[in-house]
Short mmCIF file of C-alpha atoms and ligand atoms in Angstrom, two decimals:
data_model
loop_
_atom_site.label_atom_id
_atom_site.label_comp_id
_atom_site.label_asym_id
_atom_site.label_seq_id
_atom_site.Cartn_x
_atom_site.Cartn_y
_atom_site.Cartn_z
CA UNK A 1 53.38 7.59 -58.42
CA UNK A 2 51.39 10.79 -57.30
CA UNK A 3 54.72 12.51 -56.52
CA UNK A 4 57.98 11.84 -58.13
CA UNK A 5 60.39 9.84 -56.14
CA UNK A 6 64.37 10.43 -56.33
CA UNK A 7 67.17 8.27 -55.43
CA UNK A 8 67.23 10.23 -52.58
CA UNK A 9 65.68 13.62 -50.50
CA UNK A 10 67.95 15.70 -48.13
CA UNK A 11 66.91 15.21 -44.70
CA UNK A 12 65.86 18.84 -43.37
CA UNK A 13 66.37 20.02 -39.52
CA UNK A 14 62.49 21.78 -38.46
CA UNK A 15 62.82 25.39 -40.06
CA UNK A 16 62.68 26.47 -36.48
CA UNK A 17 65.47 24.38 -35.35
CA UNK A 18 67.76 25.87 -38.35
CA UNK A 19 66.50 29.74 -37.85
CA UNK A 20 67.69 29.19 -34.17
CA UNK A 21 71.13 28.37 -34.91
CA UNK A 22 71.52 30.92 -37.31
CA UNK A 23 69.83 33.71 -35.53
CA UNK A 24 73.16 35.11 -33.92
CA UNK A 25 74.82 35.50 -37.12
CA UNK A 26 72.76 38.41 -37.42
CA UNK A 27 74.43 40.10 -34.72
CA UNK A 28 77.81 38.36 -34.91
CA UNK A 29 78.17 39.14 -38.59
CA UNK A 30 80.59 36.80 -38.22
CA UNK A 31 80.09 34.24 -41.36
CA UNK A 32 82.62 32.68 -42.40
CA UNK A 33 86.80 32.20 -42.01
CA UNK A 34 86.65 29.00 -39.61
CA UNK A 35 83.92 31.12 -37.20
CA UNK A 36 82.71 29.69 -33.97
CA UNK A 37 79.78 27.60 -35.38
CA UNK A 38 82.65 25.86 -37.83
CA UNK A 39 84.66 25.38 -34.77
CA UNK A 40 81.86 23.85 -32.60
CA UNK A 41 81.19 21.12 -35.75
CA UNK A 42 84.67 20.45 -35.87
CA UNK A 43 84.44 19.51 -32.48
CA UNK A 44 81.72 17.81 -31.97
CA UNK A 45 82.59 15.49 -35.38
CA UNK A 46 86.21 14.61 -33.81
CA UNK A 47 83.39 13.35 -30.88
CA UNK A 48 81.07 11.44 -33.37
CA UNK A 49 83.92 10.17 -35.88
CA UNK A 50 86.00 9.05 -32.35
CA UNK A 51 89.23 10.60 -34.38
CA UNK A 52 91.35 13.00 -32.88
CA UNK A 53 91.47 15.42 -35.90
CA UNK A 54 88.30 16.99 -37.86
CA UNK A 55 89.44 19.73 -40.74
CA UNK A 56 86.06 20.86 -42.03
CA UNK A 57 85.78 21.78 -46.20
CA UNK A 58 83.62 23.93 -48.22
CA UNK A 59 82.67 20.16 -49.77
CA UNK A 60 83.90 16.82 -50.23
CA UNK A 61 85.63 16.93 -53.61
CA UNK A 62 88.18 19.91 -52.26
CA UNK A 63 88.84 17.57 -48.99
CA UNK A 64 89.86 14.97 -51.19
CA UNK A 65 91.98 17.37 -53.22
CA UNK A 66 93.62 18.73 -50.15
CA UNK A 67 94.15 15.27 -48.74
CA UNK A 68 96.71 14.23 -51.56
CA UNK A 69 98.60 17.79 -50.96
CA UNK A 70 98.96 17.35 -47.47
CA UNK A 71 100.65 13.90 -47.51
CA UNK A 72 103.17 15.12 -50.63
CA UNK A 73 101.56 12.35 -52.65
CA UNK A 74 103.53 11.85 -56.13
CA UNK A 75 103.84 9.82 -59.16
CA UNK A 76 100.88 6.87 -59.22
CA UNK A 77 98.11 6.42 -56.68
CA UNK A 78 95.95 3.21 -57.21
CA UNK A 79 92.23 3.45 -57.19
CA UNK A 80 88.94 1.87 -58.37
CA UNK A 81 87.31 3.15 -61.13
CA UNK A 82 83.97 2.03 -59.75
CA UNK A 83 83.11 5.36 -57.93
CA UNK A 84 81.77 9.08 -58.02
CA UNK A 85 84.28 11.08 -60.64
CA UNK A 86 85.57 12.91 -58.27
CA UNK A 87 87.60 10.63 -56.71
CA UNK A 88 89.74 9.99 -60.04
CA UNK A 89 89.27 13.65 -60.71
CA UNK A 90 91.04 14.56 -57.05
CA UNK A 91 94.37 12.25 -58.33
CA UNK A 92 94.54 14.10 -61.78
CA UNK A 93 93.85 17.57 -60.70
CA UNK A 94 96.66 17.22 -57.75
CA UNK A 95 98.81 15.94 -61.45
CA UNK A 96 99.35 12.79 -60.05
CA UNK A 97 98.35 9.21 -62.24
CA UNK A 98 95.12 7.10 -61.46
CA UNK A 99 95.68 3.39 -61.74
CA UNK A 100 92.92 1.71 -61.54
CA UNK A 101 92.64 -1.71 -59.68
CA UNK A 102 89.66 -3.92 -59.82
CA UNK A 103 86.67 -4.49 -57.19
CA UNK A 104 85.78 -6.85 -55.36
CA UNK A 105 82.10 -9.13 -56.88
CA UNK A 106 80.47 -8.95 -53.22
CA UNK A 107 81.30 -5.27 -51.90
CA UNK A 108 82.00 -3.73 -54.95
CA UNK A 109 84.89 -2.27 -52.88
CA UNK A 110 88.62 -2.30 -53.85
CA UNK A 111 90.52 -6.18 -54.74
CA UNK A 112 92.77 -6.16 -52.79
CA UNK A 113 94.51 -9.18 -53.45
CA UNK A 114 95.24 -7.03 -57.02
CA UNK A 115 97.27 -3.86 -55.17
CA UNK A 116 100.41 -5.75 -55.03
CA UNK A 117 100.92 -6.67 -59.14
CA UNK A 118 100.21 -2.91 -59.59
CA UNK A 119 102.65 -1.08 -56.95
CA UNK A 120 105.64 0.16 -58.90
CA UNK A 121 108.65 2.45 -57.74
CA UNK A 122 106.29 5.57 -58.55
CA UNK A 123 102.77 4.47 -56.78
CA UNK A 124 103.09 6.88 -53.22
CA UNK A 125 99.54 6.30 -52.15
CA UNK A 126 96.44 3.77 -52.30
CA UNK A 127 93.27 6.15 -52.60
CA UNK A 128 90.14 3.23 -51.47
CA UNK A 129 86.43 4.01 -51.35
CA UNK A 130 84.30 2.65 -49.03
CA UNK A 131 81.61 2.78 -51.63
CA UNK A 132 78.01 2.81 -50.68
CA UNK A 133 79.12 2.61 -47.45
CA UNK A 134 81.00 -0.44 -47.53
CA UNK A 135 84.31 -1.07 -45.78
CA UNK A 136 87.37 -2.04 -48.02
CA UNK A 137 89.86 -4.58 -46.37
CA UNK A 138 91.39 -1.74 -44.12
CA UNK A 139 93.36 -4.14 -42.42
CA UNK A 140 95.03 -5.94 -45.86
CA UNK A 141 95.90 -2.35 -47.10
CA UNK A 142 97.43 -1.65 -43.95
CA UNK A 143 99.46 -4.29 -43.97
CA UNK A 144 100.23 -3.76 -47.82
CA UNK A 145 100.90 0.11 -47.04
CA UNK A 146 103.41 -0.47 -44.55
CA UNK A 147 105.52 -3.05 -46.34
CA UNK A 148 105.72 -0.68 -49.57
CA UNK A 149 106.09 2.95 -47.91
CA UNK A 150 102.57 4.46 -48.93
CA UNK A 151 100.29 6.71 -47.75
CA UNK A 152 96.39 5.45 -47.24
CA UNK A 153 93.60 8.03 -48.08
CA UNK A 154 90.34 6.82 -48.23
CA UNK A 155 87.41 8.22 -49.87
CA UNK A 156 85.13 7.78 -46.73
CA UNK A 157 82.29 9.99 -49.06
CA UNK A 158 79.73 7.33 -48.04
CA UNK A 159 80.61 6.32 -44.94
CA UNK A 160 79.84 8.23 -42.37
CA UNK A 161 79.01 6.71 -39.11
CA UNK A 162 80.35 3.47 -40.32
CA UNK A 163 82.16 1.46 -37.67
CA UNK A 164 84.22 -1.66 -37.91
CA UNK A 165 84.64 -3.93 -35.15
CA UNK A 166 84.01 -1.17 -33.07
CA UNK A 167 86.25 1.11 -34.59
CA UNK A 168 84.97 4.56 -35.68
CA UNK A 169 86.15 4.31 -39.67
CA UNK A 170 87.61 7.60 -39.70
CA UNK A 171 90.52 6.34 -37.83
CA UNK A 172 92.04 4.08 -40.30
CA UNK A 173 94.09 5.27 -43.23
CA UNK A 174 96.26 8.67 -43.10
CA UNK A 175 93.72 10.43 -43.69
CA UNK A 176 89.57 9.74 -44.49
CA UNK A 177 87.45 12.31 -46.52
CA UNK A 178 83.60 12.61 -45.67
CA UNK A 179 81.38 14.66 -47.90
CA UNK A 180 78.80 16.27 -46.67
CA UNK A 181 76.67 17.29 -49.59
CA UNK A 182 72.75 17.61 -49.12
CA UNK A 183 72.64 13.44 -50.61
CA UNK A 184 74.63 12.26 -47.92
CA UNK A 185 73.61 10.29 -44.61
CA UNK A 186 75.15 13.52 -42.41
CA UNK A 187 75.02 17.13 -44.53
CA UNK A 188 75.71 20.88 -44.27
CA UNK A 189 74.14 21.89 -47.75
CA UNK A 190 77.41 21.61 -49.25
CA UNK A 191 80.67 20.64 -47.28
CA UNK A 192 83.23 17.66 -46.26
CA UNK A 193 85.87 17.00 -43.86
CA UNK A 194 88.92 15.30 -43.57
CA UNK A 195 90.01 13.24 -40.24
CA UNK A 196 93.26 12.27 -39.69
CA UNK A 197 95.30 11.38 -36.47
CA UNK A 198 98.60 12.78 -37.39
CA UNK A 199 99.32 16.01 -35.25
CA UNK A 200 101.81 17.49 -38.11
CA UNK A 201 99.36 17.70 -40.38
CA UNK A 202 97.67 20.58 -38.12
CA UNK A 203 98.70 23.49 -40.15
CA UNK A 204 99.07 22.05 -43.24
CA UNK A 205 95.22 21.65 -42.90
CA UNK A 206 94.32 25.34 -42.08
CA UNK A 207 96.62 26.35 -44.96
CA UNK A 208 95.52 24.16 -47.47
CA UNK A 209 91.68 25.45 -46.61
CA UNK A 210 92.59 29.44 -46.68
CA UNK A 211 94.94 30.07 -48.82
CA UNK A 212 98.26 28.72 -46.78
CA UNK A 213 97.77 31.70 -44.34
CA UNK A 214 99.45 30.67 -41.14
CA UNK A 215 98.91 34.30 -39.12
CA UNK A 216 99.20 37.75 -40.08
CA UNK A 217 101.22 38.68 -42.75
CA UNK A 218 102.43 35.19 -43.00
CA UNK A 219 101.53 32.70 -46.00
CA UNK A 220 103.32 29.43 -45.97
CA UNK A 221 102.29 27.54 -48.65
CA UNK A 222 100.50 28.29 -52.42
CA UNK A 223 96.97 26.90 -51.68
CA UNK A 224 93.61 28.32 -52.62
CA UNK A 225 90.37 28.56 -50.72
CA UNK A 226 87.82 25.77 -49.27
CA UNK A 227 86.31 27.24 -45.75
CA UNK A 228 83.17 25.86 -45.14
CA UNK A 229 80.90 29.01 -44.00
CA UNK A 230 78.68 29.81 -40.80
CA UNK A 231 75.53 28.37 -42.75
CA UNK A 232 76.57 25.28 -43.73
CA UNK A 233 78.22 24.80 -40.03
CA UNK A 234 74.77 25.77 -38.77
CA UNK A 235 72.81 23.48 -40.80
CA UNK A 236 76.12 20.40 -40.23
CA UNK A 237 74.86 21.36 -36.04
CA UNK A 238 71.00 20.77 -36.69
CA UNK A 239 71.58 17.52 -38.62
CA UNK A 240 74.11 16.22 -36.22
CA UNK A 241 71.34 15.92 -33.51
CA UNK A 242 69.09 13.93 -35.80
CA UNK A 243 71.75 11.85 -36.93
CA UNK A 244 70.84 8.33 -35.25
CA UNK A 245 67.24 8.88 -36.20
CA UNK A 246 68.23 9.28 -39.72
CA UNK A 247 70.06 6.54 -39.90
CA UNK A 248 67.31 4.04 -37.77
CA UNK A 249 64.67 5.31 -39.96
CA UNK A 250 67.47 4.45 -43.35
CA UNK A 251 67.79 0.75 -41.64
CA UNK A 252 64.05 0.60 -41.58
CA UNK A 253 63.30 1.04 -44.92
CA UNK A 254 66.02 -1.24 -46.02
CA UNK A 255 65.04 -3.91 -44.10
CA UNK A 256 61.44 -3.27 -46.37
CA UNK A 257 63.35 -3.73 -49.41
CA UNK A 258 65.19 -6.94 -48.33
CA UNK A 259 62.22 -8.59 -47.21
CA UNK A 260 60.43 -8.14 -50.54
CA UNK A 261 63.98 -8.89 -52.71
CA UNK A 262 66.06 -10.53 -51.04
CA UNK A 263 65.43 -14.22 -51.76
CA UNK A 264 64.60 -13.14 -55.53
CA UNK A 265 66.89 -15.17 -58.02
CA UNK A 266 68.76 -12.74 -60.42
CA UNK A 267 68.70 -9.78 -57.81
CA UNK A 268 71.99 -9.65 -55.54
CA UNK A 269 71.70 -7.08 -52.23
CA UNK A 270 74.28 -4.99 -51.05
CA UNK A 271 76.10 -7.44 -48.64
CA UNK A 272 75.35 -7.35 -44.86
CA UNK A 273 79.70 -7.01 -43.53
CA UNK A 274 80.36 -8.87 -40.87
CA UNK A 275 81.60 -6.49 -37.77
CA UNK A 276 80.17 -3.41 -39.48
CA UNK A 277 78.09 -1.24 -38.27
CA UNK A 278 75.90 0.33 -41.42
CA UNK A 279 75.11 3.69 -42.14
CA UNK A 280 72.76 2.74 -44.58
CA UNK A 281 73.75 5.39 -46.64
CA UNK A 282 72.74 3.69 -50.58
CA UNK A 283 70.35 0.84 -51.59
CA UNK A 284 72.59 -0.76 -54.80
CA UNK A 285 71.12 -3.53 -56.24
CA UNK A 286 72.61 -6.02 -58.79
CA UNK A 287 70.42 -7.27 -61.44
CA UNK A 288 72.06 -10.55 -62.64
CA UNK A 289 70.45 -13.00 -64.68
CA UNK A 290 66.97 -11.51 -63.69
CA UNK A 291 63.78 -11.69 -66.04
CA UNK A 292 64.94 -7.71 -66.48
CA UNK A 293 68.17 -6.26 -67.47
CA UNK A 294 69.30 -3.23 -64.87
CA UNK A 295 68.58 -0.98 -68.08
CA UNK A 296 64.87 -2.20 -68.24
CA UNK A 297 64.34 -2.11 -64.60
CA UNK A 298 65.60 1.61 -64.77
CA UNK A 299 62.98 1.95 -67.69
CA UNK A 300 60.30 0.47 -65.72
CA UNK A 301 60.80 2.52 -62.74
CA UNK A 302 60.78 5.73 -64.76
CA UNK A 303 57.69 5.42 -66.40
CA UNK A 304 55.78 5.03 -62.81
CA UNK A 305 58.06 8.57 -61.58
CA UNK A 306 60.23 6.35 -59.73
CA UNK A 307 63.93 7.56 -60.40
CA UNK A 308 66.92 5.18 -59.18
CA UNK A 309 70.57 5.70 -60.31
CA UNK A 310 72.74 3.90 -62.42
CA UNK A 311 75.36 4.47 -59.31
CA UNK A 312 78.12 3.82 -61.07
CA UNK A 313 77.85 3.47 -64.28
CA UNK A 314 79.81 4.19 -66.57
CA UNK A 315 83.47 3.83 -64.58
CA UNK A 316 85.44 6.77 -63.84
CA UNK A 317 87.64 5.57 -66.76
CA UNK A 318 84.88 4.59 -69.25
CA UNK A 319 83.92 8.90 -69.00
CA UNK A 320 85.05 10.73 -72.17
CA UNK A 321 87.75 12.49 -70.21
CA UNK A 322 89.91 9.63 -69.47
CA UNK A 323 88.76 6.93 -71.78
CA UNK A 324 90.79 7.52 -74.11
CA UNK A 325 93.99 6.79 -71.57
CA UNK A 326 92.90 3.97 -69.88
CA UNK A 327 91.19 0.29 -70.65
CA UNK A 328 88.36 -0.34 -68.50
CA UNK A 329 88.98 -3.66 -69.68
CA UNK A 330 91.81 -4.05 -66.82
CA UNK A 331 88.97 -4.32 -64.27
CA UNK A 332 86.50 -6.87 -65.42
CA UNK A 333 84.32 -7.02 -62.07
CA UNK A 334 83.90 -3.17 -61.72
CA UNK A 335 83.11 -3.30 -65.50
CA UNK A 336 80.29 -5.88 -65.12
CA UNK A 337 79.23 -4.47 -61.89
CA UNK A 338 78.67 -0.95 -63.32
CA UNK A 339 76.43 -2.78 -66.19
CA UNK A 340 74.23 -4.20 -63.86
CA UNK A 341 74.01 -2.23 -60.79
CA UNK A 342 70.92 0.51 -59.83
CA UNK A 343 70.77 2.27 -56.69
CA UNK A 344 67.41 2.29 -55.31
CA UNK A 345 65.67 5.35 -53.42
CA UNK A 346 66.89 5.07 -49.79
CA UNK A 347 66.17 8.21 -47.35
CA UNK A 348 64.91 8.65 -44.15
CA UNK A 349 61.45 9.99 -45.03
CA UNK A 350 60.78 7.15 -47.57
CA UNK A 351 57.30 5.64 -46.72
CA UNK A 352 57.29 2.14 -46.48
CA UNK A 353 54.22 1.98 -48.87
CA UNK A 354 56.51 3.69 -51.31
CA UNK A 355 59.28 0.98 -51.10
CA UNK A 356 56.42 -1.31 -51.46
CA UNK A 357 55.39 -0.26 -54.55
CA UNK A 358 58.61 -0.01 -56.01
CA UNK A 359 59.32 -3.63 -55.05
CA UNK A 360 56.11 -4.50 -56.59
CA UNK A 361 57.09 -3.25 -59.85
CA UNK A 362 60.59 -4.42 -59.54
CA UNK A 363 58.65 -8.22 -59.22
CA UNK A 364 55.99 -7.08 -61.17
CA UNK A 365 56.21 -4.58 -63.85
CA UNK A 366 57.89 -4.70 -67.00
CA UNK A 367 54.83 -6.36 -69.21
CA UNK A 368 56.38 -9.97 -68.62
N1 T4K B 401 83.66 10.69 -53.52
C1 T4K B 401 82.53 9.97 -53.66
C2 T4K B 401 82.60 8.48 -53.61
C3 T4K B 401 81.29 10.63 -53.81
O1 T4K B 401 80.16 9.89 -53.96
C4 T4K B 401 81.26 12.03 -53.84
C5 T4K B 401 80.01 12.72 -54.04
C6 T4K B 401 82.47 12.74 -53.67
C7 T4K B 401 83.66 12.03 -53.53
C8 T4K B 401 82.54 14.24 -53.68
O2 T4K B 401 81.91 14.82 -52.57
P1 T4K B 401 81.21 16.28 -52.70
O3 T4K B 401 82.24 17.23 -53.29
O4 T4K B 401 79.97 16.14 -53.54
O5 T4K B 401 80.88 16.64 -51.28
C9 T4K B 401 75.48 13.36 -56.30
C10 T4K B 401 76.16 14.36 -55.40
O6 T4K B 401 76.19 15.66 -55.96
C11 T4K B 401 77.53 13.96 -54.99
O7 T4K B 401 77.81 14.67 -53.80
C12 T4K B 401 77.64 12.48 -54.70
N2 T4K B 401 79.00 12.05 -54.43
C13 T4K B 401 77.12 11.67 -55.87
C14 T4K B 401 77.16 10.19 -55.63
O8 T4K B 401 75.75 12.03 -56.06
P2 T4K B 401 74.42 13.61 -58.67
O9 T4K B 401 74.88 14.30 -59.88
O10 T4K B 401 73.95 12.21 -58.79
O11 T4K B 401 73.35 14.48 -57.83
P3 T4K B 401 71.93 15.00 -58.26
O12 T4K B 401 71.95 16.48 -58.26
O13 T4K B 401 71.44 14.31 -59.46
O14 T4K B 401 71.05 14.55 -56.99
C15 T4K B 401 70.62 13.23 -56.79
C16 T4K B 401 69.26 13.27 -56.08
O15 T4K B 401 69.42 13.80 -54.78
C17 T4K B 401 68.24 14.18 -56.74
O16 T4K B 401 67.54 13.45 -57.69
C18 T4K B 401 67.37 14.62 -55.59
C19 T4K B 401 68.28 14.56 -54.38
N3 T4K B 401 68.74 15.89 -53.96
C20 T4K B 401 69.71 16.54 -54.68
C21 T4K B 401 70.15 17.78 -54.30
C22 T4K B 401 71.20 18.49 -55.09
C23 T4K B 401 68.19 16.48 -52.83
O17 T4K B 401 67.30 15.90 -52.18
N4 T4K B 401 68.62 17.70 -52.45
C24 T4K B 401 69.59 18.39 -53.14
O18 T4K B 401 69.95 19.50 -52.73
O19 T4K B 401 75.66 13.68 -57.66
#
């Protein structure tokens, strides 16, 4: 390749678009501390997302963080391990215990036929991912959540835009956290949100962004600060008008890379959900029982400038920081999975020609 391609490229507003909606800052001088252009995104998300709540974060990870503080979450909180570290990161910071459940083979997202065996009298929430963009069995935790007294959070990171049967995703669960970092679907540079329906947890969520200040001279709770600022609001504003475009020209180029590998024996796609309305937001494919191993695949790629990701390998609890206090061994899917799974460069801007080549030396390369 001429040019290096990544597993992914931030999609960019026109510079013009993005100097006109920050042009009034200049006078305003107004940056930060939930301003009007924060307020206007928080609005216009509750619209997109269809939820009646949008709390907007200086990024994902702190969203996350915040969501486990605002529902009093204690004790255990059951996870998959098969996900970006911060979700496993969020439980431990907030002091609480990760226990990790397996994944399903097809969606890679949580089992949850295996939440039940793993509830004890300390578990107080089930954290899920819909990872890549795929929706866990919302209904099956619901069910699950409600007969044992737990809170539902769900690391919605990749799913933005998703719907299910209809249903904007943000509006199952307690609460759902978005990240908005400049490799997601929707971004503001840096920045996340959580949506929630439950009215009391209105001021909780200002607090628990700015320091538990509830007015003047009045702080309510010990929290610390994650405002997302006037820039990143601006640039959340620009993107949100492009949004649909992004994600057509995302389903175009996967439909590119299905047509060229997805009747290949020893490649598995990321499954098509029935009812679900895609965001397209990754391109994880499963080498298994291919001519190539993912590992040599990755190689392959690498030497023609091509750069996938090894999305996620190794699991949260196979990193040096936690391997030590947990067996990965108690999820044998995710543990596969994350041997043989690569993410392949998905973005809007992706020329077709581009996937083509990569498919070609996907079928192709490798000296075999
Ligand atoms: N939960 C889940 C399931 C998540 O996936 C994430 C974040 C979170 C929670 C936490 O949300 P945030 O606190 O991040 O909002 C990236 C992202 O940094 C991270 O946001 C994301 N998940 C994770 C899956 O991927 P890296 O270390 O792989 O990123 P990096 O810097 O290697 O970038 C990947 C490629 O993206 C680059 O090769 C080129 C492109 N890129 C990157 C940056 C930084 C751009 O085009 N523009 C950019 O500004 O973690």
């Amino acid at each position: 390749m001429e040019k290096p391609i990544q597993v992914t490229r931030s999609a960019m507003p026109d510079f013009d678009e993005y100097v006109e909606e920050i042009r009034g800052l200049w006078d305003s001088r107004w940056l930060t501390n939930m301003g009007a252009k924060h307020n206007k995104l928080e609005s216009m998300l509750c619209d997109y997302l269809r939820t009646p709540n949008v709390a907007l974060f200086a990024n994902g990870h702190l969203a996350l963080e915040s969501a486990i503080d605002a529902l009093g979450c204690n004790g255990e909180v059951i996870t998959t391990p098969f996900t970006f570290v911060s979700t496993t990161h969020a439980i431990v910071r907030r002091g609480l215990k990760p226990v990790f459940c397996d994944v399903n083979k097809d969606d890679y997202t949580i089992d949850v036929g295996s939440i039940e065996e793993l509830i004890t009298e300390r578990t107080s929430a089930i954290m899920a991912v819909h990872v890549f963009g795929n929706v866990c069995d919302v209904y099956k935790i619901e069910s699950l959540a409600e007969k044992y007294n737990l809170k539902v959070i769900y690391d919605a990171a990749h799913a933005f835009g998703v719907s299910l049967n209809g249903r904007s995703i943000a509006t199952f669960g307690d609460i759902s956290m978005f990240s908005f970092h400049a490799t997601k679907v929707f971004h503001t540079i840096e920045g996340g949100a959580l949506a929630y329906a439950g009215q009391n947890l209105k001021a909780k969520m200002k607090g628990l962004r700015d320091f538990g200040i509830a007015g003047s001279g009045s702080v309510i709770m010990t929290s610390g600060n994650a405002k997302m600022n006037e820039f990143q609001a601006a640039m959340g504003l620009c993107n949100l008008r492009h949004i649909e475009d992004e994600i057509e020209k995302r389903r175009i180029v996967v439909e590119r890379y299905r047509k060229h590998l997805g009747d290949i024996k020893g490649i598995r796609m990321n499954p098509i959900q029935e009812n679900v309305k895609s965001n397209y937001a990754y391109f994880p494919v499963v080498f298994d029982g291919y001519r190539m191993s993912r590992d040599e695949v990755f190689e392959v790629l690498r030497a023609e400038s091509i750069f996938p990701r090894k999305y996620f390998y190794p699991l949260t609890s196979d990193l040096e920081c936690y391997r030590d206090e947990f067996d990965s061994h108690a999820t044998p899917v995710a543990k596969e999975l994350s041997g043989k799974v690569l993410t392949l460069p998905l973005y809007g801007e992706l020329e077709l020609r581009d996937v083509d080549v990569i498919c070609d030396i996907i079928l192709n390369g490798g000296g075999r």
